[in-house]
Each structure stands twice: as C-alpha cells, then as structure tokens.
C-alpha cells in the first residue's frame, strides 16, 4: 500500500507554548491512508526555512540559540546537538542520497557548508549585509540560492565551494552571480524541477513581487505583482506554475503557461501578426521566453487566481508544499492549522490537524510502497551517525596553506545500505568487450594471468618520473645512452655528468623491470605447480578406472599437452633470462 508522509515543525517557546504542544513540535506524520503521528520529537522550536530532512536524519535549527538539533529517524530520538558561532536563520540539505551536505544561513549573512559524513565545515565570507533568511538547492545539487533580508539573492556553485583546489579558499568564497531586482527582504526562494539550460528559480520578496529567473544566464524571465506580502513559496512538480502563501492567509496561483490576460491583448496581437507574417519563424512555446513579457510586470488577479478560506481565520501562510501528484497543496498557518487545498478547484479540501502553535515548516516526503522499489531507497550510502563539524583549517597542509590534494585526515564515515555491484567473473565463459571495458583496474589485475601490459607501461612511466631519476622515458634513456657509448666524449664536464646520470637511470629502470619479470616468472611457476597437482588428481582417478577394466584414451593427449606446456614455460624462461642478460649488459 502506498503511504505518504510529511514533516511539520512549529515555533513554540517554553514560556508561551500550550501544554503538550512542545511534545510534538517536530513530527513525522502520515497523510495517507489516514492522518496520524508516526514519530514525534520533543523540545524543538524552529523558524521558517530551518528544517532539512534526509533518509536517516532530521536537522532543525533552533530559534532561541545558535544550535542545530540532529534527530535520528531510525532510533526516533535526538542524536546530537551541534553548536555554531551564530544563530542559524535558514537551512537546507544537498545530495542526501550521497551522504549529504548541510547548508546553513547565519544571522551575520554568511553561508556555512557541513559535510555530514566527514565533518568538514566551510564558511563563505559575509556576502549578505543582513541575515540569510532562505536557502535552496537545485535538483542536481550543483547550485545553491541564498536570499537575505538585504533584498539580494546570490547563486553559488556547490562543487566550487567544496573543492580542495579552490583558488579563492584563502581570500573568501564568492558567489557566481547576484540577483538585485527586489527592493525588500527576501522571504522565500526555490528552484524548479528541471536542470540544464531550461532550469528556473523563483523568488518572493516583502515588496509584493515574485520574479522567475533563468538560472544559467541570471536574467529575470517574468515579474509578478501581488496584492499582499508573500511569505512562502512552492513550485509545481512539472514547473507549470507556482503557489505563493500570502500574509492575509490566502494562496496565490501564478500559472506560467496560461494564455495572455486581457490587459496584454495588444502584445498578443503583435505576436500573432508576427507569426502570420513569418510562418517559418519558431516562436517560444512558453510565455517565459517572450522578450516583450520579460520587461512588463504581470499583476495576478485576486479573484480568479487566489484561494481564500471562507468562514475561518487561518492567519499568514508560513509554509507551503505540494503532494507527489501535484493535485493537492499543503499549507501551514500562524494559527497552527495545516490545510489541504484542491489545486484544480482552488479551494480548501480539508483541515489536516491543528497544532496550536505557528507551523513554520512543512515538508512532504516522497511516497513509499511502490512495487518496483519495494520500499527501498535508490541511495546505497546510509549515514548511521553524523560526524560533528570541524572548521576547514583542520584540513589544510602542515604549513597552514590550503593544499590541492585531499588531506590524509579526510575520512568519509558511512554505511553501505546495499551490496556494491561488481563485475561477473567466470572461469568457463569468455567476457564480452563491453564487460572488459566496464571492469575496474583492480578487477583486471585479479582476472589476468599476469600483469596487463597497460599497467606495466604505466608503472614504467611513473618510475621514470620519480625524484632524482630524471623525466625521460625508458626509450629516450636507451637512445641517449647509446649515443654516449659511440664515442661522444668530447663534451664538457656538465655533459659527462648528464650522460652518467642517464646511464644510472637506465640501469635502475632495467633492474626494476627485471625484478618485475622475476615476479612474473615466480607466478607462472606457482600456476604450473597448481596445474600439475590437478593433473595428479586426475591420474589417480584414471588408475582407478583401469583397475575396473576401463581405459581413457585422453591420457596421451593430456600428457602431451602437459609436456608441451612445460616446454613452452622453459622456452619462455630462457628468453626472459636472455633479455635479463642483455639488460645487464646495457
């Protein structure tokens, strides 16, 4: 049976909260088949945008102190309390299926990144002048949006922030670009569900405007004007529209693919005339990419596109989220009520629960129970216990200068939730070319009867670049050594030293090659002894058959093949000894 869960968090002070409200201030609840509490966590009080959920943990920034509580979903208790230098005003998580990177917005306007499985902590410079009030991560976990009360929005590259070889690590990390079209505090920002060139983001500001941005170019695509101040935001699963929670308790729908309004009739006629005059012209399929609409703001209708709850006072819409199918919208209000709205009809469907405290965070989790997945997650990494954050200088080099290489004390602590896929190994069936290409270097070494030529070539090339042995390859060293042996002794002392250095490098390389050949020779001797043992076992079985009056005609063939194999191994050994003497002679 399919089941759908959602997480609720409230803002409840120990002095003003009603009796029993703090016992379920953070809870995982079932929506289908019937609303109920699945897991409840106590003693939590979070502001808006201060909850993040992964497959194993829930992270909640506290409103009254600079602490983040980490709750375990498996053990159903509080695992650890992590302090920070300043209060956290926003929180989100990136790449939860790979262990997760927790992203935190501070009161001072910085962005902090915490690698949950390693404990590595990175902090940007004070990019915002005021508190970072909202954070969002795109579906590919490559970009991060940070919005602040200073009306600015910054776009960050997550791989660049986490890179060990970032050239800005000593001067302060900087955003890729900034969006500065808003004129008041940013209340919420989020990404669409697409990626690549068509990815969009939506931001809401206290100035009564919502702007749709092109993530790749950073240019505004559409500007929507609202009749009330927006507080929360949610984007449709297909990026067809977005929903805005307003301060007056209503929800505003902004349809991105709706036909032009009557106020834009002249613009629609111009576009239609252009299409009739130029039939072969490819016009944008979405109003988002029509240049004339990008510069003209659109006022949303408060009558036809606004959802109002009649007969009850709900209070401001502090949080919004959409169900998996996109047909219902959940909203959390200042009054403590959680309401389900019918997206098709634009009206209240039913009241889910009354928490008697402001519902500041509401997150709908992916449904479980599909037959294809059988309740299993696609992630093969499971975070059993989080690693407390440590500041970035602990991962620098001994000299205190950030290094490009991964430091030795960088440890990834996680648990594999499923068996890792390994290449199929068979002694009787040959592998296809595709299977050989997909297997790893370690698997190829194990499966081969000797060291593969590619590994030998790579090893020789690496040995040639060792410190104190020059930077020439083996062939170049032989050629220059032969030139020196022909009588080119007329050079000065520096040339003689260089030639002697090349000869020494040549001798050391040949010594290493010969040692590798000896290892290969010993390996073949072990293989031959194992084969001889198997043939001895077969011979005992054949003698048993002869005692019963039966003979095998294959003995002669096997003995002949054994002699042939031994002869080939002896000839190979002679050729290798010959190459060894030639190398020593050189």
mmCIF file of N, CA, C and O in Angstrom, residues 28-106:
data_model
loop_
_atom_site.group_PDB
_atom_site.id
_atom_site.type_symbol
_atom_site.label_atom_id
_atom_site.label_comp_id
_atom_site.label_asym_id
_atom_site.label_seq_id
_atom_site.Cartn_x
_atom_site.Cartn_y
_atom_site.Cartn_z
ATOM 1 N N UNK A 28 6.905 13.493 12.340
ATOM 2 C CA UNK A 28 6.666 12.873 11.033
ATOM 3 C C UNK A 28 5.257 12.303 11.067
ATOM 4 O O UNK A 28 4.918 11.486 11.928
ATOM 5 N N UNK A 29 4.426 12.719 10.139
ATOM 6 C CA UNK A 29 3.014 12.347 10.132
ATOM 7 C C UNK A 29 2.659 11.641 8.827
ATOM 8 O O UNK A 29 3.250 11.911 7.780
ATOM 9 N N UNK A 30 1.704 10.740 8.917
ATOM 10 C CA UNK A 30 1.186 10.053 7.734
ATOM 11 C C UNK A 30 0.000 10.830 7.187
ATOM 12 O O UNK A 30 -0.867 11.286 7.938
ATOM 13 N N UNK A 31 -0.026 10.981 5.879
ATOM 14 C CA UNK A 31 -1.135 11.661 5.215
ATOM 15 C C UNK A 31 -2.128 10.667 4.633
ATOM 16 O O UNK A 31 -3.336 10.871 4.675
ATOM 17 N N UNK A 32 -1.607 9.595 4.058
ATOM 18 C CA UNK A 32 -2.440 8.519 3.505
ATOM 19 C C UNK A 32 -1.968 7.192 4.093
ATOM 20 O O UNK A 32 -0.769 6.996 4.262
ATOM 21 N N UNK A 33 -2.857 6.310 4.418
ATOM 22 C CA UNK A 33 -4.313 6.370 4.167
ATOM 23 C C UNK A 33 -5.103 7.221 5.145
ATOM 24 O O UNK A 33 -6.222 7.636 4.838
ATOM 25 N N UNK A 34 -4.547 7.493 6.351
ATOM 26 C CA UNK A 34 -5.254 8.337 7.318
ATOM 27 C C UNK A 34 -4.232 9.170 8.074
ATOM 28 O O UNK A 34 -3.127 8.689 8.365
ATOM 29 N N UNK A 35 -4.546 10.439 8.390
ATOM 30 C CA UNK A 35 -3.587 11.283 9.108
ATOM 31 C C UNK A 35 -3.328 10.766 10.522
ATOM 32 O O UNK A 35 -4.262 10.470 11.270
ATOM 33 N N UNK A 36 -2.051 10.645 10.869
ATOM 34 C CA UNK A 36 -1.665 10.188 12.207
ATOM 35 C C UNK A 36 -0.208 10.534 12.426
ATOM 36 O O UNK A 36 0.549 10.786 11.474
ATOM 37 N N UNK A 37 0.214 10.550 13.694
ATOM 38 C CA UNK A 37 1.609 10.811 14.038
ATOM 39 C C UNK A 37 2.383 9.499 13.956
ATOM 40 O O UNK A 37 2.020 8.516 14.600
ATOM 41 N N UNK A 38 3.436 9.482 13.165
ATOM 42 C CA UNK A 38 4.295 8.305 13.078
ATOM 43 C C UNK A 38 5.451 8.395 14.056
ATOM 44 O O UNK A 38 5.745 7.455 14.790
ATOM 45 N N UNK A 39 6.137 9.543 14.096
ATOM 46 C CA UNK A 39 7.258 9.755 15.009
ATOM 47 C C UNK A 39 7.213 11.188 15.499
ATOM 48 O O UNK A 39 7.041 12.116 14.700
ATOM 49 N N UNK A 40 7.379 11.370 16.808
ATOM 50 C CA UNK A 40 7.360 12.700 17.408
ATOM 51 C C UNK A 40 8.678 12.952 18.126
ATOM 52 O O UNK A 40 9.212 12.057 18.792
ATOM 53 N N UNK A 41 9.203 14.168 17.959
ATOM 54 C CA UNK A 41 10.438 14.582 18.618
ATOM 55 C C UNK A 41 10.121 15.787 19.508
ATOM 56 O O UNK A 41 9.409 16.705 19.095
ATOM 57 N N UNK A 42 10.673 15.792 20.698
ATOM 58 C CA UNK A 42 10.347 16.807 21.691
ATOM 59 C C UNK A 42 11.370 17.946 21.682
ATOM 60 O O UNK A 42 12.453 17.826 21.122
ATOM 61 N N UNK A 43 10.974 19.035 22.326
ATOM 62 C CA UNK A 43 11.842 20.171 22.616
ATOM 63 C C UNK A 43 12.471 20.744 21.355
ATOM 64 O O UNK A 43 13.686 20.764 21.185
ATOM 65 N N UNK A 44 11.621 21.187 20.456
ATOM 66 C CA UNK A 44 12.098 21.823 19.230
ATOM 67 C C UNK A 44 11.312 23.104 18.999
ATOM 68 O O UNK A 44 10.100 23.174 19.242
ATOM 69 N N UNK A 45 12.018 24.138 18.537
ATOM 70 C CA UNK A 45 11.401 25.403 18.182
ATOM 71 C C UNK A 45 12.193 26.000 17.031
ATOM 72 O O UNK A 45 13.349 26.405 17.209
ATOM 73 N N UNK A 46 11.599 26.028 15.836
ATOM 74 C CA UNK A 46 12.322 26.415 14.625
ATOM 75 C C UNK A 46 11.611 27.547 13.914
ATOM 76 O O UNK A 46 10.369 27.611 13.882
ATOM 77 N N UNK A 47 12.408 28.438 13.333
ATOM 78 C CA UNK A 47 11.887 29.498 12.491
ATOM 79 C C UNK A 47 11.561 28.952 11.106
ATOM 80 O O UNK A 47 11.752 27.774 10.823
ATOM 81 N N UNK A 48 11.085 29.833 10.223
ATOM 82 C CA UNK A 48 10.810 29.427 8.849
ATOM 83 C C UNK A 48 12.105 29.025 8.145
ATOM 84 O O UNK A 48 13.184 29.575 8.399
ATOM 85 N N UNK A 49 11.987 28.042 7.258
ATOM 86 C CA UNK A 49 13.095 27.564 6.421
ATOM 87 C C UNK A 49 14.256 27.038 7.246
ATOM 88 O O UNK A 49 15.406 27.143 6.828
ATOM 89 N N UNK A 50 13.967 26.463 8.418
ATOM 90 C CA UNK A 50 15.035 25.987 9.299
ATOM 91 C C UNK A 50 14.948 24.488 9.566
ATOM 92 O O UNK A 50 15.415 24.009 10.599
ATOM 93 N N UNK A 51 14.354 23.718 8.654
ATOM 94 C CA UNK A 51 14.249 22.265 8.776
ATOM 95 C C UNK A 51 14.763 21.637 7.490
ATOM 96 O O UNK A 51 14.450 22.100 6.383
ATOM 97 N N UNK A 52 15.569 20.571 7.624
ATOM 98 C CA UNK A 52 16.037 19.791 6.487
ATOM 99 C C UNK A 52 15.885 18.313 6.825
ATOM 100 O O UNK A 52 16.142 17.901 7.964
ATOM 101 N N UNK A 53 15.480 17.518 5.837
ATOM 102 C CA UNK A 53 15.179 16.104 6.058
ATOM 103 C C UNK A 53 15.972 15.269 5.071
ATOM 104 O O UNK A 53 16.021 15.570 3.867
ATOM 105 N N UNK A 54 16.617 14.207 5.577
ATOM 106 C CA UNK A 54 17.275 13.211 4.742
ATOM 107 C C UNK A 54 16.634 11.855 5.010
ATOM 108 O O UNK A 54 15.670 11.746 5.770
ATOM 109 N N UNK A 55 17.167 10.805 4.411
ATOM 110 C CA UNK A 55 16.591 9.488 4.602
ATOM 111 C C UNK A 55 16.783 8.933 5.990
ATOM 112 O O UNK A 55 16.032 8.050 6.423
ATOM 113 N N UNK A 56 17.772 9.434 6.744
ATOM 114 C CA UNK A 56 18.082 8.886 8.064
ATOM 115 C C UNK A 56 17.975 9.909 9.185
ATOM 116 O O UNK A 56 17.881 9.503 10.347
ATOM 117 N N UNK A 57 18.002 11.208 8.883
ATOM 118 C CA UNK A 57 18.034 12.210 9.945
ATOM 119 C C UNK A 57 17.145 13.403 9.590
ATOM 120 O O UNK A 57 16.793 13.617 8.417
ATOM 121 N N UNK A 58 16.816 14.168 10.634
ATOM 122 C CA UNK A 58 16.142 15.460 10.504
ATOM 123 C C UNK A 58 17.004 16.496 11.211
ATOM 124 O O UNK A 58 17.432 16.290 12.352
ATOM 125 N N UNK A 59 17.261 17.613 10.536
ATOM 126 C CA UNK A 59 18.109 18.679 11.063
ATOM 127 C C UNK A 59 17.221 19.905 11.314
ATOM 128 O O UNK A 59 16.513 20.366 10.411
ATOM 129 N N UNK A 60 17.271 20.407 12.547
ATOM 130 C CA UNK A 60 16.402 21.518 12.946
ATOM 131 C C UNK A 60 17.231 22.591 13.637
ATOM 132 O O UNK A 60 17.843 22.343 14.686
ATOM 133 N N UNK A 61 17.262 23.791 13.049
ATOM 134 C CA UNK A 61 17.936 24.931 13.672
ATOM 135 C C UNK A 61 16.996 25.558 14.693
ATOM 136 O O UNK A 61 15.824 25.818 14.398
ATOM 137 N N UNK A 62 17.497 25.807 15.877
ATOM 138 C CA UNK A 62 16.685 26.329 16.971
ATOM 139 C C UNK A 62 16.581 27.851 16.890
ATOM 140 O O UNK A 62 17.532 28.535 16.485
ATOM 141 N N UNK A 63 15.427 28.360 17.289
ATOM 142 C CA UNK A 63 15.163 29.796 17.158
ATOM 143 C C UNK A 63 15.751 30.611 18.304
ATOM 144 O O UNK A 63 16.048 31.792 18.125
ATOM 145 N N UNK A 64 15.948 30.010 19.464
ATOM 146 C CA UNK A 64 16.365 30.765 20.636
ATOM 147 C C UNK A 64 17.848 30.667 20.937
ATOM 148 O O UNK A 64 18.333 31.320 21.857
ATOM 149 N N UNK A 65 18.582 29.852 20.213
ATOM 150 C CA UNK A 65 20.022 29.716 20.450
ATOM 151 C C UNK A 65 20.696 29.236 19.177
ATOM 152 O O UNK A 65 20.045 28.725 18.253
ATOM 153 N N UNK A 66 22.016 29.390 19.133
ATOM 154 C CA UNK A 66 22.799 29.044 17.943
ATOM 155 C C UNK A 66 23.148 27.562 17.968
ATOM 156 O O UNK A 66 24.311 27.168 18.091
ATOM 157 N N UNK A 67 22.138 26.729 17.814
ATOM 158 C CA UNK A 67 22.285 25.278 17.913
ATOM 159 C C UNK A 67 21.428 24.624 16.837
ATOM 160 O O UNK A 67 20.330 25.102 16.525
ATOM 161 N N UNK A 68 21.945 23.530 16.290
ATOM 162 C CA UNK A 68 21.189 22.691 15.359
ATOM 163 C C UNK A 68 21.010 21.317 16.002
ATOM 164 O O UNK A 68 21.997 20.660 16.360
ATOM 165 N N UNK A 69 19.756 20.902 16.172
ATOM 166 C CA UNK A 69 19.453 19.585 16.714
ATOM 167 C C UNK A 69 19.396 18.572 15.567
ATOM 168 O O UNK A 69 18.760 18.842 14.539
ATOM 169 N N UNK A 70 20.046 17.435 15.773
ATOM 170 C CA UNK A 70 20.046 16.354 14.794
ATOM 171 C C UNK A 70 19.239 15.201 15.387
ATOM 172 O O UNK A 70 19.585 14.670 16.442
ATOM 173 N N UNK A 71 18.164 14.815 14.694
ATOM 174 C CA UNK A 71 17.278 13.744 15.161
ATOM 175 C C UNK A 71 17.446 12.531 14.237
ATOM 176 O O UNK A 71 17.491 12.674 13.008
ATOM 177 N N UNK A 72 17.514 11.366 14.844
ATOM 178 C CA UNK A 72 17.641 10.118 14.091
ATOM 179 C C UNK A 72 16.253 9.568 13.793
ATOM 180 O O UNK A 72 15.449 9.340 14.710
ATOM 181 N N UNK A 73 15.968 9.328 12.526
ATOM 182 C CA UNK A 73 14.686 8.772 12.144
ATOM 183 C C UNK A 73 14.590 7.285 12.470
ATOM 184 O O UNK A 73 13.486 6.768 12.671
ATOM 185 N N UNK A 74 15.721 6.596 12.529
ATOM 186 C CA UNK A 74 15.703 5.167 12.835
ATOM 187 C C UNK A 74 15.519 4.919 14.330
ATOM 188 O O UNK A 74 14.683 4.108 14.739
ATOM 189 N N UNK A 75 16.295 5.635 15.138
ATOM 190 C CA UNK A 75 16.211 5.436 16.592
ATOM 191 C C UNK A 75 15.118 6.286 17.242
ATOM 192 O O UNK A 75 14.835 6.125 18.431
ATOM 193 N N UNK A 76 14.560 7.248 16.464
ATOM 194 C CA UNK A 76 13.445 8.075 16.917
ATOM 195 C C UNK A 76 13.797 8.878 18.174
ATOM 196 O O UNK A 76 13.014 8.963 19.124
ATOM 197 N N UNK A 77 14.979 9.458 18.183
ATOM 198 C CA UNK A 77 15.391 10.300 19.303
ATOM 199 C C UNK A 77 16.360 11.359 18.800
ATOM 200 O O UNK A 77 16.749 11.366 17.627
ATOM 201 N N UNK A 78 16.734 12.264 19.695
ATOM 202 C CA UNK A 78 17.717 13.282 19.351
ATOM 203 C C UNK A 78 19.109 12.688 19.458
ATOM 204 O O UNK A 78 19.522 12.212 20.511
ATOM 205 N N UNK A 79 19.831 12.722 18.343
ATOM 206 C CA UNK A 79 21.158 12.101 18.305
ATOM 207 C C UNK A 79 22.236 13.014 18.864
ATOM 208 O O UNK A 79 23.071 12.593 19.676
ATOM 209 N N UNK A 80 22.253 14.270 18.455
ATOM 210 C CA UNK A 80 23.307 15.175 18.884
ATOM 211 C C UNK A 80 22.810 16.606 18.745
ATOM 212 O O UNK A 80 21.880 16.887 17.971
ATOM 213 N N UNK A 81 23.420 17.495 19.492
ATOM 214 C CA UNK A 81 23.154 18.926 19.392
ATOM 215 C C UNK A 81 24.456 19.618 18.990
ATOM 216 O O UNK A 81 25.465 19.513 19.693
ATOM 217 N N UNK A 82 24.439 20.309 17.851
ATOM 218 C CA UNK A 82 25.650 20.887 17.271
ATOM 219 C C UNK A 82 25.612 22.404 17.439
ATOM 220 O O UNK A 82 24.712 23.074 16.908
ATOM 221 N N UNK A 83 26.555 22.996 18.172
ATOM 222 C CA UNK A 83 26.591 24.459 18.318
ATOM 223 C C UNK A 83 27.308 25.128 17.149
ATOM 224 O O UNK A 83 28.188 24.531 16.510
ATOM 225 N N UNK A 84 26.957 26.386 16.893
ATOM 226 C CA UNK A 84 27.575 27.182 15.844
ATOM 227 C C UNK A 84 27.906 28.567 16.404
ATOM 228 O O UNK A 84 27.346 28.985 17.421
ATOM 229 N N UNK A 85 28.803 29.307 15.745
ATOM 230 C CA UNK A 85 29.212 30.623 16.281
ATOM 231 C C UNK A 85 28.084 31.640 16.348
ATOM 232 O O UNK A 85 28.118 32.554 17.171
ATOM 233 N N UNK A 86 27.070 31.526 15.470
ATOM 234 C CA UNK A 86 25.966 32.471 15.467
ATOM 235 C C UNK A 86 24.675 31.737 15.120
ATOM 236 O O UNK A 86 24.696 30.586 14.675
ATOM 237 N N UNK A 87 23.579 32.400 15.319
ATOM 238 C CA UNK A 87 22.288 31.773 15.109
ATOM 239 C C UNK A 87 22.062 31.454 13.637
ATOM 240 O O UNK A 87 22.518 32.174 12.750
ATOM 241 N N UNK A 88 21.320 30.380 13.424
ATOM 242 C CA UNK A 88 21.018 29.922 12.078
ATOM 243 C C UNK A 88 19.607 30.379 11.717
ATOM 244 O O UNK A 88 18.648 30.110 12.453
ATOM 245 N N UNK A 89 19.462 31.054 10.559
ATOM 246 C CA UNK A 89 18.168 31.571 10.128
ATOM 247 C C UNK A 89 17.601 30.823 8.934
ATOM 248 O O UNK A 89 16.451 31.081 8.550
ATOM 249 N N UNK A 90 18.332 29.934 8.334
ATOM 250 C CA UNK A 90 17.828 29.117 7.226
ATOM 251 C C UNK A 90 18.699 27.883 7.120
ATOM 252 O O UNK A 90 19.857 27.873 7.560
ATOM 253 N N UNK A 91 18.114 26.829 6.519
ATOM 254 C CA UNK A 91 18.811 25.547 6.499
ATOM 255 C C UNK A 91 18.238 24.695 5.381
ATOM 256 O O UNK A 91 17.024 24.688 5.140
ATOM 257 N N UNK A 92 19.105 23.964 4.681
ATOM 258 C CA UNK A 92 18.689 23.012 3.654
ATOM 259 C C UNK A 92 19.789 21.973 3.495
ATOM 260 O O UNK A 92 20.882 22.115 4.068
ATOM 261 N N UNK A 93 19.510 20.934 2.713
ATOM 262 C CA UNK A 93 20.466 19.844 2.529
ATOM 263 C C UNK A 93 20.612 19.557 1.040
ATOM 264 O O UNK A 93 19.637 19.638 0.276
ATOM 265 N N UNK A 94 21.843 19.250 0.624
ATOM 266 C CA UNK A 94 22.154 18.920 -0.766
ATOM 267 C C UNK A 94 22.671 17.496 -0.848
ATOM 268 O O UNK A 94 23.375 17.029 0.052
ATOM 269 N N UNK A 95 22.330 16.804 -1.927
ATOM 270 C CA UNK A 95 22.776 15.435 -2.200
ATOM 271 C C UNK A 95 22.576 14.516 -1.005
ATOM 272 O O UNK A 95 23.520 13.896 -0.525
ATOM 273 N N UNK A 96 21.354 14.391 -0.485
ATOM 274 C CA UNK A 96 21.153 13.499 0.666
ATOM 275 C C UNK A 96 21.381 12.034 0.336
ATOM 276 O O UNK A 96 21.722 11.248 1.221
ATOM 277 N N UNK A 97 21.234 11.650 -0.933
ATOM 278 C CA UNK A 97 21.443 10.253 -1.298
ATOM 279 C C UNK A 97 22.910 9.854 -1.280
ATOM 280 O O UNK A 97 23.236 8.668 -1.256
ATOM 281 N N UNK A 98 23.831 10.826 -1.275
ATOM 282 C CA UNK A 98 25.263 10.542 -1.253
ATOM 283 C C UNK A 98 25.894 10.885 0.090
ATOM 284 O O UNK A 98 27.100 11.091 0.167
ATOM 285 N N UNK A 99 25.124 10.930 1.138
ATOM 286 C CA UNK A 99 25.647 11.289 2.454
ATOM 287 C C UNK A 99 25.170 12.646 2.912
ATOM 288 O O UNK A 99 24.878 12.835 4.087
ATOM 289 N N UNK A 100 25.092 13.604 1.999
ATOM 290 C CA UNK A 100 24.505 14.898 2.307
ATOM 291 C C UNK A 100 25.504 15.959 2.709
ATOM 292 O O UNK A 100 26.514 15.698 3.362
ATOM 293 N N UNK A 101 25.216 17.188 2.282
ATOM 294 C CA UNK A 101 25.935 18.388 2.698
ATOM 295 C C UNK A 101 24.901 19.350 3.252
ATOM 296 O O UNK A 101 24.013 19.808 2.530
ATOM 297 N N UNK A 102 24.981 19.634 4.530
ATOM 298 C CA UNK A 102 24.040 20.545 5.172
ATOM 299 C C UNK A 102 24.499 21.984 4.943
ATOM 300 O O UNK A 102 25.650 22.325 5.199
ATOM 301 N N UNK A 103 23.589 22.820 4.447
ATOM 302 C CA UNK A 103 23.886 24.212 4.123
ATOM 303 C C UNK A 103 23.094 25.089 5.081
ATOM 304 O O UNK A 103 21.881 24.932 5.213
ATOM 305 N N UNK A 104 23.785 26.004 5.745
ATOM 306 C CA UNK A 104 23.177 26.828 6.789
ATOM 307 C C UNK A 104 23.394 28.303 6.484
ATOM 308 O O UNK A 104 24.498 28.708 6.080
ATOM 309 N N UNK A 105 22.350 29.102 6.676
ATOM 310 C CA UNK A 105 22.441 30.554 6.551
ATOM 311 C C UNK A 105 22.462 31.199 7.923
ATOM 312 O O UNK A 105 21.591 30.942 8.751
ATOM 313 N N UNK A 106 23.456 32.029 8.179
ATOM 314 C CA UNK A 106 23.679 32.562 9.517
ATOM 315 C C UNK A 106 23.037 33.941 9.685
ATOM 316 O O UNK A 106 22.605 34.587 8.725
#
